[in-house]
Short mmCIF file of N, CA and C in Angstrom, two decimals:
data_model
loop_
_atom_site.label_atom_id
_atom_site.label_comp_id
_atom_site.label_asym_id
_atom_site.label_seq_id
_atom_site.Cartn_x
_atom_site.Cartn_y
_atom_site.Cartn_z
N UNK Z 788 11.38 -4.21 -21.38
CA UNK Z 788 10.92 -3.63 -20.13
C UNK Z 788 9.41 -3.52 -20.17
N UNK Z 789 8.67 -3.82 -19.27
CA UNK Z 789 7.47 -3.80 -18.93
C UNK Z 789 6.77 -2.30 -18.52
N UNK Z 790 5.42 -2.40 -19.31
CA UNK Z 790 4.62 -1.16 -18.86
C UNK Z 790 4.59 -0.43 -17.48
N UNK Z 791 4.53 0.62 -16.92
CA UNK Z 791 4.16 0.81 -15.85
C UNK Z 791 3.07 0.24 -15.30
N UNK Z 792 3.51 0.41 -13.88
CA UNK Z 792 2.36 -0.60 -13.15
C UNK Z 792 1.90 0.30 -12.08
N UNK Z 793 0.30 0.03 -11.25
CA UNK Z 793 0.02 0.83 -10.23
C UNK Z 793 0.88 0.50 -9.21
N UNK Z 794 1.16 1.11 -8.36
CA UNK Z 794 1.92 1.14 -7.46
C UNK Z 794 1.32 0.49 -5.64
N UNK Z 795 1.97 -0.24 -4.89
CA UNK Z 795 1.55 -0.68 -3.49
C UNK Z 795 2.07 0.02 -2.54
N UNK Z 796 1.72 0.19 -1.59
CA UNK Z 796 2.25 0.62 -0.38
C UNK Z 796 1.64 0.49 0.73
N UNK Z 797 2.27 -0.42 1.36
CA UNK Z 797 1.90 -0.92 2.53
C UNK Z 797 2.87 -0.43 4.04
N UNK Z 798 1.26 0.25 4.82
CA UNK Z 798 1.61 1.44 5.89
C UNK Z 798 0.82 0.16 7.19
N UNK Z 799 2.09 -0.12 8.03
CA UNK Z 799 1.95 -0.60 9.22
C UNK Z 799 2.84 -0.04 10.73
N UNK Z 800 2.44 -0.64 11.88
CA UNK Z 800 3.03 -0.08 12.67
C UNK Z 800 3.76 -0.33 13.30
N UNK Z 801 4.45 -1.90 12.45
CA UNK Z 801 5.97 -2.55 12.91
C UNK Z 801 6.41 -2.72 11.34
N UNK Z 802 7.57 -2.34 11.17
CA UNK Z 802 8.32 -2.68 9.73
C UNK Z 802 8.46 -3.90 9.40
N UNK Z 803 8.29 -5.27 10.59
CA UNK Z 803 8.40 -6.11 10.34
C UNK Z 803 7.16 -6.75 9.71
N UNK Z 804 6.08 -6.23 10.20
CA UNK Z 804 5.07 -6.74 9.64
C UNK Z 804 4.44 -6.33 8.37
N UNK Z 805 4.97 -5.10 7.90
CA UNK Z 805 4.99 -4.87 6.81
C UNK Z 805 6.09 -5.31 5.84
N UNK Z 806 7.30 -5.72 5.96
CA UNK Z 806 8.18 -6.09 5.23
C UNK Z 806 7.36 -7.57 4.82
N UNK Z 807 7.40 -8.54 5.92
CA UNK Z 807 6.67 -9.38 5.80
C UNK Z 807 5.26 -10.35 4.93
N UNK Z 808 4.52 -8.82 4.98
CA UNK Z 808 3.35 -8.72 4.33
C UNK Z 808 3.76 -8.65 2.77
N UNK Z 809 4.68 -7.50 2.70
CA UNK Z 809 5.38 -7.55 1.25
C UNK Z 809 5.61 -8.48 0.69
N UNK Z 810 6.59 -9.08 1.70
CA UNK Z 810 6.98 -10.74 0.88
C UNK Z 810 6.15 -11.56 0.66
N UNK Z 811 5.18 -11.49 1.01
CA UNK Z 811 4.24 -12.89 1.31
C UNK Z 811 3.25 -12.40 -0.38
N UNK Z 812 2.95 -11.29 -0.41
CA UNK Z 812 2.19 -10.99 -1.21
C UNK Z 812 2.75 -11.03 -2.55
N UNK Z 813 4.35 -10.16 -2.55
CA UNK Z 813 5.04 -10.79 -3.71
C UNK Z 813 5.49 -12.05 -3.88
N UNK Z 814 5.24 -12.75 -3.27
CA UNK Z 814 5.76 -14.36 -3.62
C UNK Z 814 4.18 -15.28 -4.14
N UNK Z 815 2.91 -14.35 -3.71
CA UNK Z 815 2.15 -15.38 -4.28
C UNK Z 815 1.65 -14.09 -5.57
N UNK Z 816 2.53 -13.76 -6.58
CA UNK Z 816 2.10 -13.10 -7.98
C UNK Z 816 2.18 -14.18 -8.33
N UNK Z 817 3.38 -14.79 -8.21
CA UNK Z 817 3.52 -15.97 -9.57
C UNK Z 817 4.42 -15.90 -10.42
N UNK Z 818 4.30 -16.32 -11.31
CA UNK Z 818 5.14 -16.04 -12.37
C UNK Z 818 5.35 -14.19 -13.12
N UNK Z 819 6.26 -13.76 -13.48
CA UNK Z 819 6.55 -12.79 -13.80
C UNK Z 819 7.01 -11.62 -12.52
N UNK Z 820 7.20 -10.32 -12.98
CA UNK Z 820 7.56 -9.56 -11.99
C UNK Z 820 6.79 -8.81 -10.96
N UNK Z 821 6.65 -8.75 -9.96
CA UNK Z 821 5.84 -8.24 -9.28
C UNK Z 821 5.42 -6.42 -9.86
N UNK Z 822 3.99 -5.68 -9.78
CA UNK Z 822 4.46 -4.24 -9.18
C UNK Z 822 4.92 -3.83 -8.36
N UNK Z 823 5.42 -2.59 -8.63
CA UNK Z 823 5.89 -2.07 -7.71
C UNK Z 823 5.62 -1.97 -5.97
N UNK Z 824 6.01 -2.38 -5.03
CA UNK Z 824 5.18 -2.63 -3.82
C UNK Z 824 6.61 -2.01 -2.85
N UNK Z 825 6.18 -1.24 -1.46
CA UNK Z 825 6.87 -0.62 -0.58
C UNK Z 825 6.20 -0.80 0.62
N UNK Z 826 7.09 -0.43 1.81
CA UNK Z 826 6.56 -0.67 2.64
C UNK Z 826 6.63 1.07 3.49
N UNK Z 827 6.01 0.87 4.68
CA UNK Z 827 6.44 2.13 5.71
C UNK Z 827 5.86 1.62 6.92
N UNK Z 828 6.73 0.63 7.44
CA UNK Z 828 6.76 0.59 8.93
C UNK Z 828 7.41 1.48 9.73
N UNK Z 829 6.64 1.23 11.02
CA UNK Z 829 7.17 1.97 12.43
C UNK Z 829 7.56 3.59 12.07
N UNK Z 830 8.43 3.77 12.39
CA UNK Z 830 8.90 4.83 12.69
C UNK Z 830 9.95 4.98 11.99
N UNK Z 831 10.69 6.30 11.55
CA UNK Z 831 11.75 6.36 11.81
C UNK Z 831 12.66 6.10 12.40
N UNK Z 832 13.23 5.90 13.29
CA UNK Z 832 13.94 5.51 14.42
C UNK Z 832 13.52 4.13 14.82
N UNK Z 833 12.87 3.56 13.91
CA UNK Z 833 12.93 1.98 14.63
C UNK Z 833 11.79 1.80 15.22
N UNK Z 834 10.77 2.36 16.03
CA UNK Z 834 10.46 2.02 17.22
C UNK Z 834 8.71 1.86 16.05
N UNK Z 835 7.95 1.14 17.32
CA UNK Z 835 6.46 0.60 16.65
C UNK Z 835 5.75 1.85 16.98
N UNK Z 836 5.22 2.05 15.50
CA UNK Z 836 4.63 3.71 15.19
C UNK Z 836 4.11 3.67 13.94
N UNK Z 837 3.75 5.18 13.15
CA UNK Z 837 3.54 5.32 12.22
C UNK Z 837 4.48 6.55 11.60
N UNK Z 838 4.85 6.90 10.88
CA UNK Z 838 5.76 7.92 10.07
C UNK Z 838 5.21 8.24 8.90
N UNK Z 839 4.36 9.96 9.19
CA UNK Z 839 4.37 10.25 7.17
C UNK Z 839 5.79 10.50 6.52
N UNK Z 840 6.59 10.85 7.12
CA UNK Z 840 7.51 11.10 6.17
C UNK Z 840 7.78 9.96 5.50
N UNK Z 841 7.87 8.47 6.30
CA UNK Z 841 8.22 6.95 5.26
C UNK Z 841 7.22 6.90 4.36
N UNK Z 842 5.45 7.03 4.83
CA UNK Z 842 4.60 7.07 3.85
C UNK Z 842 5.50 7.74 2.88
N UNK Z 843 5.08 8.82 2.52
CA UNK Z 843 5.54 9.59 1.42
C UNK Z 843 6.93 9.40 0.56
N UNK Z 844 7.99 8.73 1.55
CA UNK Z 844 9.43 8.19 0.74
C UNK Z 844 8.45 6.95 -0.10
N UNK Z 845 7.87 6.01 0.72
CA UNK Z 845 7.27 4.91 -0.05
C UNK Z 845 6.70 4.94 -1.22
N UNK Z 846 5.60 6.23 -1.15
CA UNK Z 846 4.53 6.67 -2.18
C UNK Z 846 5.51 7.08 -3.28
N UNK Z 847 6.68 8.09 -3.25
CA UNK Z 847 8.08 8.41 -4.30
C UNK Z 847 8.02 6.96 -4.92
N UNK Z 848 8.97 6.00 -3.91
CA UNK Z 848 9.52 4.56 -4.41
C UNK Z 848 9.06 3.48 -5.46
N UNK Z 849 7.34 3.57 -5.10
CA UNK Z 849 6.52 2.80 -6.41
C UNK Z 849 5.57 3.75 -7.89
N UNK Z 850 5.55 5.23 -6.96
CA UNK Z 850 4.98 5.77 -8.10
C UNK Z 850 5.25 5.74 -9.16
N UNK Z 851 4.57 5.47 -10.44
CA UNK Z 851 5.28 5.12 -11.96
C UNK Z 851 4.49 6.15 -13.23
N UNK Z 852 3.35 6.35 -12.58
CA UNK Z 852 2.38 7.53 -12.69
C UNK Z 852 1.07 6.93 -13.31
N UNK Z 853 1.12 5.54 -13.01
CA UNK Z 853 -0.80 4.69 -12.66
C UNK Z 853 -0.99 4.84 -11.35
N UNK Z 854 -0.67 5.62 -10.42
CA UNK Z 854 -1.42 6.01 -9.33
C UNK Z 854 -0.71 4.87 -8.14
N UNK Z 855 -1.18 4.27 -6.90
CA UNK Z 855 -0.64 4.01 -5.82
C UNK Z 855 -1.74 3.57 -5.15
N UNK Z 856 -1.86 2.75 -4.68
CA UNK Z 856 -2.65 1.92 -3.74
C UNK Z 856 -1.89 1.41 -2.27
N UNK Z 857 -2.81 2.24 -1.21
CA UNK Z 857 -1.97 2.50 0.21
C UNK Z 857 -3.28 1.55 1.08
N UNK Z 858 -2.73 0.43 1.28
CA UNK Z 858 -2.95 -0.28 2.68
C UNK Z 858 -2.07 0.16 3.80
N UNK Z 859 -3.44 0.02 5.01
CA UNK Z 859 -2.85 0.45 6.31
C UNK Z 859 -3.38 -0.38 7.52
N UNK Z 860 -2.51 -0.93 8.28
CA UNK Z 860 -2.97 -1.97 9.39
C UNK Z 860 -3.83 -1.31 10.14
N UNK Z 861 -3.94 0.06 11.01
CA UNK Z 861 -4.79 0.11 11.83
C UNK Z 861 -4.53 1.43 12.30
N UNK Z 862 -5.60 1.78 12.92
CA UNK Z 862 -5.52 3.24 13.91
C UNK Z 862 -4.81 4.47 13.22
N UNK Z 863 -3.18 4.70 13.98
CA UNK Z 863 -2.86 5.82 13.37
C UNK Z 863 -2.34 5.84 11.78
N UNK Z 864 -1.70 4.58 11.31
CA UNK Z 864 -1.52 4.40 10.33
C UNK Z 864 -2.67 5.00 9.34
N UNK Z 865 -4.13 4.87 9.50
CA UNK Z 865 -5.12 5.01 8.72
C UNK Z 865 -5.14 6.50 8.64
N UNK Z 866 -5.04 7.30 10.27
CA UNK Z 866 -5.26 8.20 10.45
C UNK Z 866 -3.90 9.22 9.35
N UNK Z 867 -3.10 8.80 9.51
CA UNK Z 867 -1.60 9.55 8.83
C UNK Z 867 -1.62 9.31 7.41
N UNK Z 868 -2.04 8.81 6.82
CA UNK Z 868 -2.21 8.26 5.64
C UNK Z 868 -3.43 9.61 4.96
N UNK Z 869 -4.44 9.18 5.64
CA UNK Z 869 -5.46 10.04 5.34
C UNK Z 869 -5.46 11.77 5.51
N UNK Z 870 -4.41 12.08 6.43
CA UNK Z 870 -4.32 13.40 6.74
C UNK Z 870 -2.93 13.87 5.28
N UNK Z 871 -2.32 12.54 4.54
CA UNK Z 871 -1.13 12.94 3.97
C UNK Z 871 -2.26 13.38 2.50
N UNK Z 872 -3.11 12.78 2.75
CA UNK Z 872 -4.21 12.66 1.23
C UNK Z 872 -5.05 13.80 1.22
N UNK Z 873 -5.03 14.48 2.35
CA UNK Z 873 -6.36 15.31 2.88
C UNK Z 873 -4.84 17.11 2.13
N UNK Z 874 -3.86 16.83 2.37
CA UNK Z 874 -2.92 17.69 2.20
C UNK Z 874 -2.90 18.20 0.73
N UNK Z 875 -3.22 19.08 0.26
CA UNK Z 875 -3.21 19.52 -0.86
C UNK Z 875 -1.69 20.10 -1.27
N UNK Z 876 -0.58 20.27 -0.33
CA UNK Z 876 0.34 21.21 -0.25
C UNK Z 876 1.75 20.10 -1.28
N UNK Z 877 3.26 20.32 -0.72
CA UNK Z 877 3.97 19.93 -0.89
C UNK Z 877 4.14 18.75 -0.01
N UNK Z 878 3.71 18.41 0.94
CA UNK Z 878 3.77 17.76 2.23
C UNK Z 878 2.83 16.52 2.25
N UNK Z 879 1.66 16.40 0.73
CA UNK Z 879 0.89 15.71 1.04
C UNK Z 879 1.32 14.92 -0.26
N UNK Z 880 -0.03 13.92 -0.37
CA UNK Z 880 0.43 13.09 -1.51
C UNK Z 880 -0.36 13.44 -2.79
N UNK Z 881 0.35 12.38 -3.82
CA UNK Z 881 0.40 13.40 -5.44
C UNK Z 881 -1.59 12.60 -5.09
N UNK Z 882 -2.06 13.32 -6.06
CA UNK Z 882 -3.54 13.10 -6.53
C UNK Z 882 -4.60 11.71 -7.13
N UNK Z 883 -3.54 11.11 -7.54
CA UNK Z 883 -3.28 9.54 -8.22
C UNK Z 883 -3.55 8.30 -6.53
N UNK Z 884 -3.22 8.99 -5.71
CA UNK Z 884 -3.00 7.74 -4.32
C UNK Z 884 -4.21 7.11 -3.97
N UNK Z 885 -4.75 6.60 -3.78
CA UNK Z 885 -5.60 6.00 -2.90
C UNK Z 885 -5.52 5.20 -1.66
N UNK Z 886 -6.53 5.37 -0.59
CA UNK Z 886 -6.19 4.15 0.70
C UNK Z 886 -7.54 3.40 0.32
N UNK Z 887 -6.58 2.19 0.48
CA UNK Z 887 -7.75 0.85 0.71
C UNK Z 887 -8.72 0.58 1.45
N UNK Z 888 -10.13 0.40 1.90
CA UNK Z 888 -10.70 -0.03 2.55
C UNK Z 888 -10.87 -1.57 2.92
N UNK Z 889 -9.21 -2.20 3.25
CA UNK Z 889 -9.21 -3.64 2.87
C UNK Z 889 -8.58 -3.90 4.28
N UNK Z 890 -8.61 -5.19 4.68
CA UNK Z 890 -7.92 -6.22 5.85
C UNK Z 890 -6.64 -5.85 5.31
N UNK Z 891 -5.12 -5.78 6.32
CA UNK Z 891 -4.35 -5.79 5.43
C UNK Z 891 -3.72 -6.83 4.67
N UNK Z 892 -3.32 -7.75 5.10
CA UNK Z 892 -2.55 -8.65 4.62
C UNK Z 892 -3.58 -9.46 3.55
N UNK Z 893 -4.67 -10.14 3.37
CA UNK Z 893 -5.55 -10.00 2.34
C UNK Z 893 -5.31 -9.15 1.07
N UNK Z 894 -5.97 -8.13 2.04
CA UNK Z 894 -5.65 -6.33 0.74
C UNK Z 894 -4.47 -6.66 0.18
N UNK Z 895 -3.10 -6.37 0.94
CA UNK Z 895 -1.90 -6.80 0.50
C UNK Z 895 -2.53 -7.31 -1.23
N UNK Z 896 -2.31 -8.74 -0.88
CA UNK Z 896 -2.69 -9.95 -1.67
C UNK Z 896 -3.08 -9.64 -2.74
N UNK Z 897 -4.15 -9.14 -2.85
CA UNK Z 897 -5.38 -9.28 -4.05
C UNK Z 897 -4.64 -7.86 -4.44
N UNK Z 898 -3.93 -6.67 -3.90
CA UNK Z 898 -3.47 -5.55 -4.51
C UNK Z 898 -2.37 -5.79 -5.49
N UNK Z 899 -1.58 -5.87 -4.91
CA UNK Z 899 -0.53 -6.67 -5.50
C UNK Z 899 -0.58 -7.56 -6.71
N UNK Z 900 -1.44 -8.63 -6.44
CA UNK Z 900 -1.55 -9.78 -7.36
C UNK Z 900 -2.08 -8.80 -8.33
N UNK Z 901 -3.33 -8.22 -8.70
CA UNK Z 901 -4.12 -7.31 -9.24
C UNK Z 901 -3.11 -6.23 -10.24
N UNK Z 902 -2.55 -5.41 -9.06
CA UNK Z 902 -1.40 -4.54 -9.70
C UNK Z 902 -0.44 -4.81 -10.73
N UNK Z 903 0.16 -6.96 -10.62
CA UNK Z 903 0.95 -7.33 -11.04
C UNK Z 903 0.67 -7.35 -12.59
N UNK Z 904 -0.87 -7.64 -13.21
CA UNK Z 904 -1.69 -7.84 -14.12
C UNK Z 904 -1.48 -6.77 -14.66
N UNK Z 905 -0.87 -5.37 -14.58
CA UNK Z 905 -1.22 -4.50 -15.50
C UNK Z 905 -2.75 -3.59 -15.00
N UNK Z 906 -3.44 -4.33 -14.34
CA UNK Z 906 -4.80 -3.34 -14.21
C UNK Z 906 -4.70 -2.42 -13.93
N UNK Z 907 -5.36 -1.13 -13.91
CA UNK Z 907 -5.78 0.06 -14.10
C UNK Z 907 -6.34 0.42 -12.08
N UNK Z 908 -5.84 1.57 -11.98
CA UNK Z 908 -5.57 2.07 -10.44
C UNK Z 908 -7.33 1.84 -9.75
N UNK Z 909 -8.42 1.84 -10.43
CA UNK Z 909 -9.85 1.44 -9.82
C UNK Z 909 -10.10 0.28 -10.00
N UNK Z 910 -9.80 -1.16 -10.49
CA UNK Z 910 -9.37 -2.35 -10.40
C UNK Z 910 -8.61 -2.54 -9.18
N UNK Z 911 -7.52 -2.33 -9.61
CA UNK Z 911 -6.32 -2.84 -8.21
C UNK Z 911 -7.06 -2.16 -7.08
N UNK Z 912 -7.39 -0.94 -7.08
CA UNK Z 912 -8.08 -0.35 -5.01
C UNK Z 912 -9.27 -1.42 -5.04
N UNK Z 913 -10.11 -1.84 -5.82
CA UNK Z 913 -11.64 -2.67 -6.10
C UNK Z 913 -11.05 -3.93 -5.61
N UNK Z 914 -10.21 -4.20 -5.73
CA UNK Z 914 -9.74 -6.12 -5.74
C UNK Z 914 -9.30 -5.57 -4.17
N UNK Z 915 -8.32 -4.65 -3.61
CA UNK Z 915 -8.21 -4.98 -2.32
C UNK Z 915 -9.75 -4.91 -1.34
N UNK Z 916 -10.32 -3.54 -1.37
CA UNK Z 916 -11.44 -3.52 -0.75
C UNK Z 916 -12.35 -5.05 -0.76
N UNK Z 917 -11.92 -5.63 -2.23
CA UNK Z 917 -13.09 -6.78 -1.78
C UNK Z 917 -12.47 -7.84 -1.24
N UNK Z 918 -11.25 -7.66 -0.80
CA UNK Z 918 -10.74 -8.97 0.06
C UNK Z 918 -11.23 -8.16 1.48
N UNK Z 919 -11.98 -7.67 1.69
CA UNK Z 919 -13.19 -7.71 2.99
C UNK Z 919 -13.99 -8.43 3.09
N UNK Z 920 -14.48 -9.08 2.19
CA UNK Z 920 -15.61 -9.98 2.00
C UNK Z 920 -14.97 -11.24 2.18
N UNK Z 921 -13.78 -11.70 1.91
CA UNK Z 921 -13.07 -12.91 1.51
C UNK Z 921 -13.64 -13.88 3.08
N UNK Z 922 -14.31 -15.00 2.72
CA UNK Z 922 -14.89 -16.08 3.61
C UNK Z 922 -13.88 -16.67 4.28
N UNK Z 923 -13.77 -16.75 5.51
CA UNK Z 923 -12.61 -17.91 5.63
C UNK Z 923 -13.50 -19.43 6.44
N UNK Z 924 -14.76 -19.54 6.39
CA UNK Z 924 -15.72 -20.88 6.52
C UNK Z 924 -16.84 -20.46 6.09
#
């Protein structure tokens, strides 16, 4: 069995596009097993939204206790994420989390791939943030 790994979580505001994003990102690790990676689309109930309570089931699902790296597509997602981090209580998230300052599906990418390596929780958030820079001409 393999070391613990930092943890992904990817917060969008359709499940599909986060399930999606998941796959895409775990299929280009490569060889070996991915980290741990989750998603928290939409809503509860289905509908296109954001949900802390899925954040926080998600943040449970990959935590391994190297911390958690939280991409978020946009707007409220960023906003809910950040208010779950801002929470010092039972309600918020453990101390270890971080949100990305990354594109998501990029971020995704380089988190993930990064995470898969074993690196250390300021590596893996460093590799997504710099898929901001990533050129595409």
């Amino acid at each position: 069995m393999s070391a613990p790994r930092v943890g992904v979580v990817l917060v969008s505001h359709s499940r599909e596009v986060a399930e999606a994003t998941a796959a895409l990102a775990e299929a280009l690790v490569g060889a070996g097993t991915p980290a741990p990676v989750a998603v928290a689309g939409g809503t509860e109930d289905g509908r296109v939204g954001t949900s802390a309570v899925l954040v926080r089931r998600a943040v449970e699902r990959v935590d391994r206790g190297r911390g958690v790296v939280v991409l978020c597509d946009m707007g409220s997602a960023v906003l809910t994420v950040k208010t779950l981090l801002a929470d010092s209580g039972a309600d918020g998230l453990p101390p270890d989390v971080r949100i990305a300052d990354a594109p998501f599906v990029e971020g995704a990418v380089a988190a993930l791939v990064t995470a898969s390596t074993g690196a250390e929780l300021p590596l893996v958030l460093s590799a997504a943030d710099d898929a901001r820079t990533y050129r595409k001409l």
